[in-house]
Amino acid sequence: MYFCNVMNYTLNCGGRLLSLDTPQVMGILNVTPDSFYATSRVETEEAIARRAHEIVEQGAAIIDVGACSTRPGSEPVSAQQESERLRLALGVIRREMPDAIVSVDTFRPDIARMAVEELGADIINDVGQSASSVNDRRSVSMYRMVARLGVPYVLMSRESGMSSMLMWLSGEVQALRDCGQKDIIIDPGFGFGKTLEENYSVLRDLEQLQLLELPVLVGVSRKSMIYKLLGVQPDAALNGTSVLHVMALERGAKILRVHDVREAVECVRINKMLYV
């Protein structure tokens, strides 16, 4: 039996309220030379502007900018290099699309501060969470930073099973609340710290995250849980991605983080018709 999410959420993005009554799409813009899906990589001002316009024109509510690859086996770039990439990308986006809602992927508190205070980012998407205690220094530092900045925060879990994930997330959400954080988005971390089978187990039980009473972000776009299962390359994983998007929406996902915006928007529209 599928889950119909009846809870309504809003995010305060720089003083603008983004409603999640209807699930929203977050379009990926990677200013990296080594992200796993080559088509998502943009490094020149012209390419960044073109991709940003494409994301919004195809119906995404959020542009998600990554300046440090999180693909398996990749080495994090230096803070200086991450900063330079973000300055380039967000400078172009703010010049071209001053009203766009922009999320920044980072695991560094100082980069989060710069992205929000200097470059106008609206959301911090923390890609560096680990299955550690709430006393982890980096985590606490990031929690305090985003609470001070007053922006929505994406909390990602690398836990491999739903039971352990719920326990870990509960503790981290409380730690964030203790720091004064308001808007929290949950990301079950598909592809992070999980085997192929564990990814599908988490997806099957995704509706259990509704116990936390927070919006859920799902990022499965063209990931190895699709292309390895099907025996294809990432560039042939769009159909599988759309299938998983529909499954995630049926289980309560409120944000889809995607490479292919138009197709994800279509998934949302079709799924919405079931509940009209």
C-alpha positions as CSV (number, residue, x, y, z in Angstrom):
1,M,0.0,0.0,0.0
2,Y,1.5,3.3,-1.0
3,F,1.8,6.3,1.3
4,C,0.0,9.6,0.5
5,N,1.8,12.4,2.3
6,V,-0.8,14.7,3.6
7,M,1.6,17.0,5.6
8,N,2.2,20.4,4.2
9,Y,5.6,22.1,4.5
10,T,7.1,25.4,3.6
11,L,10.7,26.5,3.5
12,N,11.9,30.1,4.3
13,C,14.3,30.8,1.4
14,G,15.7,34.3,2.0
15,G,12.4,35.7,3.2
16,R,10.4,33.9,0.4
17,L,8.3,30.9,1.4
18,L,8.6,27.9,-0.9
19,S,5.6,25.7,-0.5
20,L,6.0,21.9,-0.7
21,D,2.3,21.2,-0.8
22,T,3.2,20.0,-4.3
23,P,6.6,18.2,-4.5
24,Q,9.3,20.4,-6.0
25,V,12.2,19.6,-8.3
26,M,15.8,20.6,-7.5
27,G,18.0,20.8,-10.6
28,I,21.7,19.8,-10.4
29,L,24.4,22.2,-11.6
30,N,27.9,20.9,-11.0
31,V,30.9,23.2,-11.4
32,T,33.2,20.3,-11.1
33,P,35.4,18.4,-13.7
34,D,34.8,15.0,-12.3
35,S,31.1,14.5,-11.2
36,F,30.0,10.9,-12.1
37,Y,27.5,12.1,-14.8
38,A,29.5,14.0,-17.4
39,T,26.5,15.9,-18.8
40,S,25.9,17.7,-15.5
41,R,29.4,19.3,-15.5
42,V,29.6,23.0,-16.4
43,E,32.7,25.1,-15.9
44,T,32.5,28.2,-18.0
45,E,30.3,31.3,-17.4
46,E,28.4,30.6,-20.6
47,A,27.8,27.0,-19.7
48,I,26.7,27.9,-16.2
49,A,24.3,30.5,-17.4
50,R,22.8,28.1,-20.0
51,R,22.4,25.3,-17.4
52,A,20.8,27.6,-14.8
53,H,18.3,28.9,-17.4
54,E,17.5,25.4,-18.5
55,I,16.9,24.2,-14.9
56,V,14.4,27.0,-14.2
57,E,12.7,27.0,-17.7
58,Q,12.0,23.3,-17.4
59,G,10.2,23.7,-14.1
60,A,12.6,23.3,-11.2
61,A,12.0,25.4,-8.1
62,I,15.7,25.1,-6.9
63,I,19.1,25.2,-8.5
64,D,21.5,23.0,-6.6
65,V,25.1,24.0,-7.1
66,G,27.9,21.6,-6.4
67,A,31.6,22.6,-6.4
68,C,33.1,19.5,-4.9
69,S,32.4,16.1,-6.3
70,T,30.9,13.4,-4.0
71,R,31.2,10.5,-6.4
72,P,32.6,7.3,-4.8
73,G,36.4,7.4,-4.6
74,S,36.7,11.1,-5.3
75,E,39.0,13.3,-3.3
76,P,37.5,16.5,-1.8
77,V,39.0,19.7,-3.4
78,S,40.6,22.3,-1.2
79,A,38.4,24.9,0.5
80,Q,40.0,27.6,-1.7
81,Q,39.2,25.7,-4.9
82,E,35.6,25.0,-3.8
83,S,35.3,28.7,-2.9
84,E,36.5,29.9,-6.3
85,R,34.2,27.6,-8.2
86,L,31.2,28.7,-6.1
87,R,32.1,32.4,-6.6
88,L,32.1,31.9,-10.3
89,A,28.8,29.9,-10.4
90,L,26.8,31.9,-8.0
91,G,28.0,35.1,-9.5
92,V,26.7,34.0,-12.9
93,I,23.4,32.7,-11.5
94,R,22.7,35.8,-9.5
95,R,23.5,38.0,-12.5
96,E,21.4,36.0,-14.8
97,M,18.6,35.0,-12.4
98,P,18.5,37.2,-9.3
99,D,15.3,35.7,-8.1
100,A,16.2,32.0,-8.4
101,I,16.3,29.9,-5.2
102,V,19.8,28.5,-5.0
103,S,21.1,25.5,-2.9
104,V,24.8,24.9,-2.3
105,D,26.3,21.5,-1.7
106,T,29.1,21.7,0.8
107,F,30.4,20.0,3.9
108,R,32.5,23.0,5.1
109,P,30.9,25.5,7.6
110,D,33.0,28.4,6.4
111,I,32.0,27.7,2.8
112,A,28.4,27.6,3.9
113,R,28.8,31.0,5.5
114,M,30.5,32.5,2.4
115,A,27.8,31.0,0.1
116,V,25.0,32.6,2.1
117,E,26.4,35.9,3.3
118,E,28.5,36.8,0.3
119,L,26.9,35.0,-2.6
120,G,23.3,34.9,-1.7
121,A,22.7,31.1,-1.4
122,D,19.3,30.2,0.0
123,I,19.7,26.6,1.2
124,I,22.7,24.6,2.4
125,N,22.8,20.9,1.3
126,D,25.3,19.2,3.5
127,V,27.0,16.4,1.6
128,G,29.5,15.5,4.3
129,Q,27.4,13.8,7.0
130,S,28.6,10.5,8.5
131,A,27.1,7.9,10.8
132,S,28.7,9.5,13.8
133,S,27.4,10.9,17.1
134,V,25.9,14.3,17.6
135,N,29.1,15.3,19.2
136,D,31.1,15.2,16.0
137,R,32.9,18.5,15.9
138,R,32.3,19.2,12.2
139,S,28.6,18.4,12.4
140,V,28.1,20.7,15.4
141,S,30.1,23.4,13.8
142,M,27.9,23.2,10.7
143,Y,24.7,23.0,12.7
144,R,25.6,26.2,14.6
145,M,26.5,27.9,11.3
146,V,23.3,27.2,9.4
147,A,21.2,28.1,12.5
148,R,23.1,31.4,12.6
149,L,22.6,32.0,8.9
150,G,18.9,31.2,9.2
151,V,18.7,29.1,6.0
152,P,17.0,25.7,5.3
153,Y,19.4,22.8,5.8
154,V,19.5,19.4,4.1
155,L,20.6,16.7,6.6
156,M,21.8,13.6,4.8
157,S,22.2,10.2,6.4
158,R,24.7,7.5,5.4
159,E,23.0,4.9,7.5
160,S,22.4,1.7,5.6
161,G,19.0,0.6,7.1
162,M,15.8,2.4,7.9
163,S,15.8,1.6,11.6
164,S,19.3,2.9,12.2
165,M,18.6,5.8,9.9
166,L,15.6,6.9,12.0
167,M,17.6,6.6,15.2
168,W,20.5,8.6,13.8
169,L,18.3,11.3,12.2
170,S,16.3,11.7,15.4
171,G,19.4,12.5,17.3
172,E,20.8,14.9,14.7
173,V,17.5,16.7,14.3
174,Q,17.4,17.3,18.0
175,A,21.0,18.6,17.9
176,L,20.0,21.0,15.1
177,R,17.0,22.2,17.1
178,D,19.2,22.7,20.1
179,C,21.3,25.0,18.0
180,G,18.2,27.0,16.9
181,Q,17.8,25.6,13.4
182,K,14.3,26.0,12.0
183,D,13.9,24.5,8.5
184,I,15.3,21.0,8.2
185,I,15.1,18.7,5.2
186,I,15.8,15.0,5.4
187,D,17.9,13.2,2.8
188,P,18.2,9.4,3.2
189,G,21.5,9.5,1.2
190,F,20.9,7.1,-1.6
191,G,24.3,5.9,-2.9
192,F,26.2,7.0,0.3
193,G,27.3,4.2,2.6
194,K,24.9,1.7,1.2
195,T,25.0,-1.4,-1.0
196,L,22.8,-1.7,-4.0
197,E,20.4,-3.9,-2.0
198,E,20.4,-1.5,0.9
199,N,19.5,1.4,-1.3
200,Y,16.4,-0.4,-2.5
201,S,15.5,-1.5,1.1
202,V,15.6,2.2,2.2
203,L,13.5,3.2,-0.8
204,R,11.0,0.5,-0.1
205,D,10.6,1.8,3.5
206,L,10.9,5.5,2.7
207,E,7.5,6.4,4.1
208,Q,8.8,5.6,7.6
209,L,10.8,8.9,7.4
210,Q,7.4,10.7,7.8
211,L,7.7,9.9,11.5
212,L,10.1,12.7,11.7
213,E,7.5,15.2,10.4
214,L,10.0,16.8,8.1
215,P,10.2,17.1,4.3
216,V,12.2,14.4,2.6
217,L,14.5,15.0,-0.3
218,V,15.4,12.1,-2.6
219,G,18.5,12.1,-4.8
220,V,18.6,9.0,-7.0
221,S,19.1,10.6,-10.4
222,R,21.2,8.3,-12.7
223,K,23.0,6.8,-9.7
224,S,24.7,3.4,-9.5
225,M,21.7,1.8,-7.8
226,I,20.1,2.2,-11.2
227,Y,22.8,1.8,-13.8
228,K,24.6,-1.1,-12.1
229,L,21.3,-3.0,-11.6
230,L,20.4,-2.5,-15.2
231,G,23.9,-3.1,-16.6
232,V,24.1,0.3,-18.3
233,Q,26.1,3.5,-18.0
234,P,24.7,6.6,-16.3
235,D,23.7,8.2,-19.6
236,A,21.3,5.3,-20.2
237,A,19.7,5.5,-16.7
238,L,17.0,8.1,-17.3
239,N,14.1,5.6,-17.6
240,G,15.2,3.9,-14.4
241,T,15.5,7.2,-12.7
242,S,11.9,8.2,-13.6
243,V,10.6,4.9,-12.2
244,L,12.3,5.5,-8.9
245,H,11.1,9.1,-8.8
246,V,7.5,7.9,-9.0
247,M,8.2,5.3,-6.3
248,A,9.7,8.0,-4.1
249,L,6.8,10.4,-4.6
250,E,4.3,7.6,-3.7
251,R,6.3,7.2,-0.4
252,G,6.2,10.9,0.5
253,A,9.2,12.6,-1.1
254,K,8.7,16.3,-1.2
255,I,11.9,17.3,-3.2
256,L,13.5,15.4,-6.1
257,R,17.1,16.3,-6.7
258,V,17.7,15.6,-10.4
259,H,19.8,15.9,-13.5
260,D,16.8,15.7,-15.9
261,V,14.4,18.4,-14.8
262,R,11.7,18.2,-17.4
263,E,11.2,14.5,-16.9
264,A,11.1,14.8,-13.1
265,V,8.5,17.6,-13.3
266,E,6.4,15.3,-15.5
267,C,6.7,12.6,-12.8
268,V,5.4,15.1,-10.2
269,R,2.5,16.2,-12.4
270,I,1.4,12.7,-13.2
271,N,1.7,11.6,-9.5
272,K,-0.3,14.7,-8.4
273,M,-3.2,13.7,-10.5
274,L,-3.8,10.6,-8.4
275,Y,-4.7,12.8,-5.4
276,V,-6.8,15.5,-7.1
